[in-house]
């Protein structure tokens, strides 16, 4: 059956918009992983590119030294830096894998609780350095 | 067809030439307007994402790409709801919308919606204005090169599943150009590969019309595969066709139209061929899926 040629693009655009608007109307539309993550209680699988190193430290309840050591992150990197800005050093995917194993052992041994109590998500290296008087050496 | 008949057909065109020309221009103008609207929307979203002061509150163009839905689908199914990094529920929703759209209307997404397709149309327009000679890929080579889309599609999906990351994001010319990273965070040291691919594609598309769409686009490959089942197809009626080949000239993806019954699923639905055809009721958009032909043939044979 012959139809008006414009039906072709119209049907496609209606399908695209219809599904999208339907999803938005029913609450099935997210364009960021931020809403789905409880930043206070992170697992390695929850790590996202927008998270800062401080948020990872706080959320995963590990020390700055542990995170930097596991991730191979230079010691002078500020904890306010987002993971996505460190793709050249360690990708989010690699960090997830690297943190998966240590995370289990970290939970078995009590972590420095001062870090967990830090409410700020925009901590600086100086502010967290004070909570760890004996920093572990970073791998060369 | 005798010479006399041909003459009669030329003497009595189905519509005045001027009216047909105007109609053709009007159709393509509407298409370019729609393309511009979608392209402008993506650029706007990209600008506000790049200039947002708080990270994560505006949608990146990664989140607005239906191909991301295909890339993250395996992880979503295998993990019961997790996504590959940089993809979200929006990707799956857009992917579903596109799937339904392609099943209904074929590859019109590429011709009317995709901003990267629009950019290539713009490059082709610039080439024509600058009187640069178009490179015509020989038909046999063209046929082989078109499989490139499926190779890229398979490779991207395998890499994404294996590495559990948006592997293609580091190379995707659409993301490189429309993500505007080159404008806001120019970083050749890290992103040189992406810049190189984008520049090659831009230069290539300047000389070969819709080069990316025809030979490399993984989303185009997926659309072409699903499009084989689509309900709306451009069909040619052999009885009315006088074999003038006028319909093939404006095709941006250089498909064979004049000697086929149904235009290939590689069609981007731009409608240029339908509008170019000088005879009415010869080349039309029809609700006539090709699988129905097979069904009818089997039924007739039974």
Short mmCIF file of C-alpha atoms in Angstrom, two decimals:
data_model
loop_
_atom_site.label_atom_id
_atom_site.label_comp_id
_atom_site.label_asym_id
_atom_site.label_seq_id
_atom_site.Cartn_x
_atom_site.Cartn_y
_atom_site.Cartn_z
CA UNK A 1 0.00 0.00 0.00
CA UNK A 2 1.38 3.37 -1.07
CA UNK A 3 1.74 6.06 1.58
CA UNK A 4 2.88 9.67 1.62
CA UNK A 5 6.70 9.63 1.58
CA UNK A 6 6.80 11.88 4.64
CA UNK A 7 5.25 9.06 6.67
CA UNK A 8 8.68 7.42 6.69
CA UNK A 9 10.56 10.06 8.71
CA UNK A 10 7.46 10.99 10.69
CA UNK A 11 6.97 7.44 11.95
CA UNK A 12 10.60 7.23 13.01
CA UNK A 13 10.58 10.56 14.83
CA UNK A 14 7.26 9.75 16.54
CA UNK A 15 8.65 6.38 17.68
CA UNK A 16 11.82 7.99 19.04
CA UNK A 17 10.01 10.82 20.82
CA UNK A 18 7.12 8.61 21.92
CA UNK A 19 9.35 6.09 23.64
CA UNK A 20 11.53 8.83 25.15
CA UNK A 21 8.64 10.90 26.47
CA UNK A 22 6.91 7.76 27.71
CA UNK A 23 10.04 6.76 29.60
CA UNK A 24 10.39 10.24 31.08
CA UNK A 25 6.74 10.33 32.12
CA UNK A 26 7.04 6.99 33.90
CA UNK A 27 10.32 7.87 35.60
CA UNK A 28 12.39 5.51 33.48
CA UNK A 29 14.85 8.08 32.21
CA UNK A 30 18.24 8.84 33.70
CA UNK A 31 21.16 10.45 31.92
CA UNK A 32 23.55 10.22 34.82
CA UNK A 33 24.60 7.48 37.20
CA UNK A 34 24.68 10.00 40.03
CA UNK A 35 21.14 9.38 41.26
CA UNK A 36 21.56 5.65 41.52
CA UNK A 37 24.63 5.72 43.73
CA UNK A 38 24.77 6.05 47.52
CA UNK A 39 27.99 8.03 47.77
CA UNK A 40 28.30 7.29 51.49
CA UNK A 41 28.43 3.53 50.96
CA UNK A 42 30.31 2.69 47.83
CA UNK A 43 31.48 -0.60 46.46
CA UNK A 44 34.09 -0.86 43.75
CA UNK A 45 31.34 -1.51 41.19
CA UNK A 46 29.69 1.81 42.09
CA UNK A 47 32.66 3.96 41.08
CA UNK A 48 31.83 6.58 38.46
CA UNK A 49 33.92 9.01 36.49
CA UNK A 50 32.34 12.07 38.12
CA UNK A 51 33.36 10.96 41.63
CA UNK A 52 36.28 12.71 43.24
CA UNK A 53 39.07 10.80 44.92
CA UNK A 54 37.78 12.12 48.25
CA UNK A 55 34.34 10.68 47.56
CA UNK A 56 35.93 7.32 46.82
CA UNK A 57 37.97 7.49 50.02
CA UNK A 58 34.89 8.41 52.07
CA UNK A 59 32.47 6.09 50.34
CA UNK A 60 34.68 3.02 50.27
CA UNK A 61 36.03 3.73 53.74
CA UNK A 62 39.67 3.36 52.79
CA UNK A 63 42.60 5.64 53.48
CA UNK A 64 43.99 8.06 50.97
CA UNK A 65 47.29 6.17 50.99
CA UNK A 66 45.57 2.88 50.22
CA UNK A 67 43.63 4.36 47.34
CA UNK A 68 46.65 6.09 45.88
CA UNK A 69 48.77 2.99 46.28
CA UNK A 70 46.22 0.66 44.71
CA UNK A 71 45.43 3.03 41.87
CA UNK A 72 49.06 4.03 41.24
CA UNK A 73 48.04 7.66 41.69
CA UNK A 74 50.84 10.21 42.22
CA UNK A 75 50.99 11.41 45.81
CA UNK A 76 50.64 15.06 44.86
CA UNK A 77 47.28 14.51 43.14
CA UNK A 78 44.59 16.50 44.96
CA UNK A 79 41.69 14.46 46.34
CA UNK A 80 39.30 16.93 44.73
CA UNK A 81 40.21 15.55 41.31
CA UNK A 82 37.51 13.53 39.54
CA UNK A 83 38.24 9.98 38.42
CA UNK A 84 37.36 10.83 34.83
CA UNK A 85 40.15 13.40 34.79
CA UNK A 86 42.69 10.71 35.62
CA UNK A 87 42.04 8.37 32.72
CA UNK A 88 45.69 8.73 31.73
CA UNK A 89 46.81 7.35 35.11
CA UNK A 90 44.09 4.88 35.93
CA UNK A 91 40.75 4.32 34.23
CA UNK A 92 37.57 3.94 36.25
CA UNK A 93 37.20 0.37 34.99
CA UNK A 94 40.73 -0.54 36.10
CA UNK A 95 40.24 1.13 39.46
CA UNK A 96 37.07 -0.88 40.02
CA UNK A 97 38.96 -4.10 39.36
CA UNK A 98 41.91 -3.07 41.51
CA UNK A 99 39.69 -2.02 44.39
CA UNK A 100 37.47 -5.07 44.34
CA UNK A 101 39.98 -7.36 46.07
CA UNK A 102 41.47 -4.93 48.60
CA UNK A 103 38.00 -3.70 49.52
CA UNK A 104 37.21 -7.06 51.11
CA UNK A 105 40.39 -7.07 53.16
CA UNK A 106 39.93 -3.44 54.15
CA UNK A 107 36.57 -4.28 55.68
CA UNK A 108 38.13 -7.10 57.70
CA UNK A 109 40.67 -4.77 59.32
CA UNK A 110 39.41 -1.57 60.90
CA UNK A 111 40.06 1.37 58.63
CA UNK A 112 41.06 4.79 59.95
CA UNK A 113 37.68 6.06 61.05
CA UNK A 114 38.66 9.71 60.87
CA UNK A 115 38.39 9.59 57.10
CA UNK A 116 34.92 8.08 57.21
CA UNK A 117 33.71 10.83 59.46
CA UNK A 118 34.91 13.56 57.09
CA UNK A 119 31.68 15.03 55.71
CA UNK A 120 33.18 17.15 52.96
CA UNK A 121 33.28 15.76 49.46
CA UNK A 122 35.73 18.38 48.36
CA UNK A 123 38.61 17.55 50.66
CA UNK A 124 42.15 18.63 49.94
CA UNK A 125 45.33 16.58 50.27
CA UNK A 126 46.30 18.68 53.25
CA UNK A 127 43.07 18.08 55.12
CA UNK A 128 43.21 14.32 54.77
CA UNK A 129 46.95 14.07 55.31
CA UNK A 130 46.43 15.15 58.88
CA UNK A 131 44.28 12.15 59.63
CA UNK A 132 47.04 9.70 58.73
CA UNK A 133 50.16 10.44 60.67
CA UNK A 134 52.09 7.46 59.26
CA UNK A 135 51.50 7.39 55.55
CA UNK A 136 52.50 4.23 53.75
CA UNK A 137 55.06 4.65 50.98
CA UNK A 138 53.71 4.72 47.47
CA UNK A 139 54.95 2.18 44.92
CA UNK A 140 57.58 3.44 42.52
CA UNK B 1 9.30 0.81 -25.03
CA UNK B 2 9.27 2.41 -28.47
CA UNK B 3 10.74 5.78 -29.28
CA UNK B 4 7.21 7.02 -29.93
CA UNK B 5 6.06 5.95 -26.49
CA UNK B 6 9.05 7.59 -24.89
CA UNK B 7 8.23 10.78 -26.71
CA UNK B 8 4.63 10.60 -25.53
CA UNK B 9 5.75 10.17 -21.95
CA UNK B 10 8.02 13.15 -22.22
CA UNK B 11 5.23 15.13 -23.81
CA UNK B 12 2.83 14.26 -21.02
CA UNK B 13 4.76 14.33 -17.73
CA UNK B 14 2.86 13.35 -14.62
CA UNK B 15 3.51 16.76 -13.12
CA UNK B 16 4.89 20.02 -14.50
CA UNK B 17 8.68 20.02 -14.33
CA UNK B 18 8.77 23.25 -12.36
CA UNK B 19 6.32 21.94 -9.80
CA UNK B 20 8.27 18.70 -9.36
CA UNK B 21 11.54 20.58 -8.97
CA UNK B 22 10.02 22.85 -6.36
CA UNK B 23 8.50 19.86 -4.57
CA UNK B 24 11.87 18.14 -4.56
CA UNK B 25 13.62 21.16 -3.15
CA UNK B 26 10.89 21.56 -0.55
CA UNK B 27 11.20 17.95 0.60
CA UNK B 28 14.93 18.21 0.98
CA UNK B 29 14.62 21.57 2.70
CA UNK B 30 12.32 20.05 5.29
CA UNK B 31 14.83 17.24 5.77
CA UNK B 32 17.71 19.64 6.22
CA UNK B 33 15.66 21.68 8.65
CA UNK B 34 14.95 18.57 10.75
CA UNK B 35 18.62 17.58 10.57
CA UNK B 36 19.61 21.07 11.68
CA UNK B 37 17.19 20.93 14.61
CA UNK B 38 18.60 17.64 15.90
CA UNK B 39 22.18 18.75 15.29
CA UNK B 40 21.59 22.05 17.10
CA UNK B 41 19.99 20.19 20.01
CA UNK B 42 22.99 17.89 20.40
CA UNK B 43 25.45 20.80 20.17
CA UNK B 44 23.40 22.76 22.73
CA UNK B 45 23.38 19.79 25.11
CA UNK B 46 27.09 19.36 24.59
CA UNK B 47 27.81 23.03 25.32
CA UNK B 48 25.79 23.07 28.55
CA UNK B 49 27.41 19.80 29.61
CA UNK B 50 30.89 21.17 28.99
CA UNK B 51 30.16 24.48 30.70
CA UNK B 52 28.19 23.11 33.66
CA UNK B 53 29.75 24.01 36.97
CA UNK B 54 28.47 20.94 38.77
CA UNK B 55 29.45 17.68 37.18
CA UNK B 56 26.82 15.02 36.55
CA UNK B 57 23.71 17.22 36.43
CA UNK B 58 23.59 17.70 32.65
CA UNK B 59 23.36 14.91 30.11
CA UNK B 60 26.49 14.16 28.13
CA UNK B 61 26.10 13.23 24.47
CA UNK B 62 27.15 9.72 25.50
CA UNK B 63 23.86 9.51 27.39
CA UNK B 64 21.91 10.70 24.34
CA UNK B 65 23.22 8.18 21.85
CA UNK B 66 21.04 5.21 20.87
CA UNK B 67 24.15 3.22 19.95
CA UNK B 68 25.14 3.37 23.63
CA UNK B 69 22.01 1.32 24.30
CA UNK B 70 23.33 -1.44 22.06
CA UNK B 71 26.80 -1.23 23.59
CA UNK B 72 25.54 -1.50 27.16
CA UNK B 73 22.82 -4.07 26.45
CA UNK B 74 24.97 -7.12 27.14
CA UNK B 75 26.13 -5.85 30.52
CA UNK B 76 22.61 -4.75 31.39
CA UNK B 77 21.24 -8.23 30.71
CA UNK B 78 24.13 -10.24 32.15
CA UNK B 79 24.37 -8.25 35.40
CA UNK B 80 20.67 -7.65 35.92
CA UNK B 81 20.65 -3.90 35.49
CA UNK B 82 24.16 -2.48 35.47
CA UNK B 83 25.50 -0.29 32.69
CA UNK B 84 28.82 0.09 30.96
CA UNK B 85 30.51 3.24 32.24
CA UNK B 86 29.21 6.44 30.57
CA UNK B 87 25.96 4.79 29.53
CA UNK B 88 22.64 5.06 31.34
CA UNK B 89 19.00 4.13 31.15
CA UNK B 90 18.55 6.90 28.57
CA UNK B 91 20.74 4.94 26.14
CA UNK B 92 18.53 1.87 26.44
CA UNK B 93 15.37 3.96 26.03
CA UNK B 94 16.72 5.68 22.91
CA UNK B 95 17.95 2.33 21.62
CA UNK B 96 14.47 0.87 22.07
CA UNK B 97 12.88 3.89 20.38
CA UNK B 98 15.26 3.54 17.46
CA UNK B 99 14.65 -0.22 17.22
CA UNK B 100 10.90 0.34 16.95
CA UNK B 101 11.45 3.25 14.55
CA UNK B 102 13.69 1.15 12.30
CA UNK B 103 11.27 -1.78 12.34
CA UNK B 104 8.57 0.61 11.18
CA UNK B 105 10.43 3.02 8.92
CA UNK B 106 13.87 1.60 8.09
CA UNK B 107 16.94 3.80 8.09
CA UNK B 108 15.25 7.20 8.13
CA UNK B 109 17.17 7.93 11.35
CA UNK B 110 20.38 8.27 9.33
CA UNK B 111 18.84 10.62 6.79
CA UNK B 112 16.72 12.78 9.08
CA UNK B 113 17.97 12.62 12.67
CA UNK B 114 21.64 11.67 12.98
CA UNK B 115 23.73 14.86 13.41
CA UNK B 116 26.80 13.12 12.04
CA UNK B 117 24.89 12.32 8.85
CA UNK B 118 23.82 15.96 8.68
CA UNK B 119 27.43 17.05 9.04
CA UNK B 120 28.41 14.82 6.13
CA UNK B 121 25.58 16.27 4.03
CA UNK B 122 26.97 19.71 4.88
CA UNK B 123 30.46 18.62 3.81
CA UNK B 124 29.03 17.35 0.54
CA UNK B 125 27.29 20.69 -0.01
CA UNK B 126 30.58 22.50 0.68
CA UNK B 127 32.38 20.20 -1.77
CA UNK B 128 29.81 20.98 -4.46
CA UNK B 129 30.04 24.72 -3.79
CA UNK B 130 33.84 24.62 -4.00
CA UNK B 131 33.58 22.62 -7.24
CA UNK B 132 35.76 19.87 -5.79
CA UNK B 133 35.37 16.69 -7.78
CA UNK B 134 33.61 13.90 -5.94
CA UNK B 135 35.41 10.57 -5.74
CA UNK B 136 33.12 7.86 -7.09
CA UNK B 137 33.96 4.51 -5.55
CA UNK B 138 33.74 1.73 -8.15
CA UNK B 139 30.61 -0.36 -7.66
CA UNK B 140 32.39 -3.63 -6.89
CA UNK B 141 34.69 -2.00 -4.35
CA UNK B 142 31.73 -0.10 -2.89
CA UNK B 143 29.87 -3.38 -2.36
CA UNK B 144 32.82 -4.85 -0.48
CA UNK B 145 33.53 -1.73 1.57
CA UNK B 146 29.93 -1.61 2.79
CA UNK B 147 30.66 -4.73 4.87
CA UNK B 148 33.03 -2.52 6.84
CA UNK B 149 30.09 -1.33 8.94
CA UNK B 150 29.37 -4.85 10.13
CA UNK B 151 33.05 -5.44 10.88
CA UNK B 152 33.21 -2.24 12.93
CA UNK B 153 29.92 -3.12 14.65
CA UNK B 154 31.13 -6.61 15.61
CA UNK B 155 34.52 -5.30 16.74
CA UNK B 156 33.00 -2.53 18.87
CA UNK B 157 30.54 -4.91 20.54
CA UNK B 158 33.23 -7.54 21.22
CA UNK B 159 35.60 -4.95 22.67
CA UNK B 160 32.85 -3.41 24.81
CA UNK B 161 31.77 -6.79 26.17
CA UNK B 162 35.35 -7.97 26.75
CA UNK B 163 36.72 -4.79 28.34
CA UNK B 164 33.43 -3.79 30.07
CA UNK B 165 33.99 -0.18 29.06
CA UNK B 166 32.84 2.13 26.30
CA UNK B 167 35.83 1.23 24.18
CA UNK B 168 34.57 2.97 21.05
CA UNK B 169 34.28 6.30 22.89
CA UNK B 170 38.03 6.81 22.48
CA UNK B 171 37.74 6.60 18.69
CA UNK B 172 34.18 7.54 17.80
CA UNK B 173 34.34 10.55 15.43
CA UNK B 174 30.74 11.51 16.26
CA UNK B 175 31.64 11.77 19.95
CA UNK B 176 34.88 13.58 19.20
CA UNK B 177 33.22 16.20 17.01
CA UNK B 178 29.86 16.70 18.74
CA UNK B 179 31.18 16.14 22.28
CA UNK B 180 33.11 19.40 21.74
CA UNK B 181 36.04 18.18 23.81
CA UNK B 182 38.28 19.65 21.08
CA UNK B 183 36.78 23.03 21.89
CA UNK B 184 36.58 22.97 25.69
CA UNK B 185 39.35 20.55 26.66
CA UNK B 186 41.69 20.28 23.70
CA UNK B 187 44.11 17.54 24.67
CA UNK B 188 46.05 16.11 21.73
CA UNK B 189 48.42 14.23 24.03
CA UNK B 190 45.63 11.96 25.28
CA UNK B 191 43.03 12.17 22.55
CA UNK B 192 45.25 12.24 19.46
CA UNK B 193 43.73 8.96 18.19
CA UNK B 194 40.21 10.35 18.35
CA UNK B 195 41.27 13.60 16.67
CA UNK B 196 43.08 11.70 13.94
CA UNK B 197 40.06 9.50 13.18
CA UNK B 198 37.74 12.54 13.16
CA UNK B 199 40.00 14.48 10.78
CA UNK B 200 40.32 11.48 8.44
CA UNK B 201 36.55 11.02 8.39
CA UNK B 202 35.93 14.74 7.76
CA UNK B 203 38.43 14.85 4.89
CA UNK B 204 37.15 11.54 3.52
CA UNK B 205 33.53 12.69 3.65
CA UNK B 206 34.48 15.84 1.78
CA UNK B 207 35.49 13.73 -1.22
CA UNK B 208 33.29 10.65 -0.81
CA UNK B 209 29.67 11.44 -0.03
CA UNK B 210 28.55 10.01 3.33
CA UNK B 211 31.74 7.96 3.59
CA UNK B 212 31.30 7.21 7.28
CA UNK B 213 27.67 6.12 6.84
CA UNK B 214 28.42 3.90 3.87
CA UNK B 215 31.53 2.12 5.03
CA UNK B 216 32.20 2.48 8.74
CA UNK B 217 29.24 3.47 10.90
CA UNK B 218 28.47 0.64 13.37
CA UNK B 219 25.03 2.07 14.16
CA UNK B 220 24.32 2.21 10.43
CA UNK B 221 25.32 -1.45 10.22
CA UNK B 222 22.88 -2.38 12.98
CA UNK B 223 20.12 -0.26 11.40
CA UNK B 224 20.75 -1.92 8.03
CA UNK B 225 20.39 -5.39 9.58
CA UNK B 226 17.17 -4.56 11.45
CA UNK B 227 15.92 -2.47 8.52
CA UNK B 228 15.57 -5.63 6.42
CA UNK B 229 12.44 -6.31 8.46
CA UNK B 230 10.97 -2.81 8.27
CA UNK B 231 7.36 -2.24 7.25
CA UNK B 232 7.91 0.88 5.18
CA UNK B 233 10.14 0.40 2.14
CA UNK B 234 10.82 2.34 -1.03
CA UNK B 235 9.53 0.16 -3.85
CA UNK B 236 9.84 0.46 -7.60
CA UNK B 237 7.04 -0.61 -9.94
CA UNK B 238 8.69 -2.16 -12.97
CA UNK B 239 5.75 -1.51 -15.28
CA UNK B 240 5.94 2.25 -14.88
CA UNK B 241 9.73 2.59 -14.88
CA UNK B 242 11.26 3.88 -18.09
CA UNK B 243 14.82 3.18 -16.96
CA UNK B 244 16.03 6.75 -17.01
CA UNK B 245 18.16 6.25 -13.85
CA UNK B 246 17.30 9.77 -12.66
CA UNK B 247 16.42 8.32 -9.26
CA UNK B 248 19.97 7.10 -8.60
CA UNK B 249 21.70 10.42 -9.16
CA UNK B 250 20.73 12.22 -5.93
CA UNK B 251 21.13 9.20 -3.61
CA UNK B 252 23.60 10.28 -0.87
CA UNK B 253 24.60 6.68 -0.14
CA UNK B 254 24.81 5.65 -3.81
CA UNK B 255 22.31 2.81 -3.75
CA UNK B 256 20.95 1.02 -6.76
CA UNK B 257 17.37 2.12 -7.28
CA UNK B 258 16.62 1.95 -11.00
CA UNK B 259 16.96 -1.80 -11.37
CA UNK B 260 15.67 -3.19 -8.09
CA UNK B 261 12.16 -3.90 -6.85
CA UNK B 262 12.88 -2.81 -3.29
CA UNK B 263 15.57 -0.34 -2.31
CA UNK B 264 18.21 -1.87 -0.03
CA UNK B 265 17.96 -1.64 3.75
CA UNK B 266 21.08 0.57 3.55
CA UNK B 267 18.64 3.31 2.47
CA UNK B 268 18.70 6.38 4.74
CA UNK B 269 15.15 7.39 3.84
CA UNK B 270 16.09 10.83 2.52
CA UNK B 271 13.39 10.47 -0.18
CA UNK B 272 15.56 12.15 -2.80
CA UNK B 273 15.02 9.24 -5.22
CA UNK B 274 11.26 9.24 -4.73
CA UNK B 275 11.10 12.95 -5.46
CA UNK B 276 13.49 12.69 -8.41
CA UNK B 277 11.51 10.00 -10.21
CA UNK B 278 9.74 11.71 -13.12
CA UNK B 279 6.91 9.18 -13.25
CA UNK B 280 4.13 8.97 -10.72
CA UNK B 281 3.32 5.64 -9.06
CA UNK B 282 6.68 4.20 -10.02
CA UNK B 283 8.91 4.84 -7.04
CA UNK B 284 6.97 5.12 -3.82
CA UNK B 285 7.11 4.56 -0.09
CA UNK B 286 4.91 1.55 0.56
CA UNK B 287 3.77 -0.47 3.50
CA UNK B 288 5.30 -3.58 2.04
CA UNK B 289 7.89 -5.42 4.12
CA UNK B 290 10.09 -7.74 2.13
CA UNK B 291 9.46 -10.60 4.54
CA UNK B 292 5.82 -10.43 3.44
CA UNK B 293 6.97 -11.22 -0.11
CA UNK B 294 8.67 -14.37 1.13
CA UNK B 295 5.59 -15.29 3.15
CA UNK B 296 3.31 -14.79 0.14
CA UNK B 297 5.65 -16.73 -2.15
CA UNK B 298 5.79 -19.65 0.24
CA UNK B 299 2.03 -19.60 0.58
CA UNK B 300 1.59 -19.58 -3.20
CA UNK B 301 3.99 -22.48 -3.58
CA UNK B 302 2.26 -24.51 -0.91
#
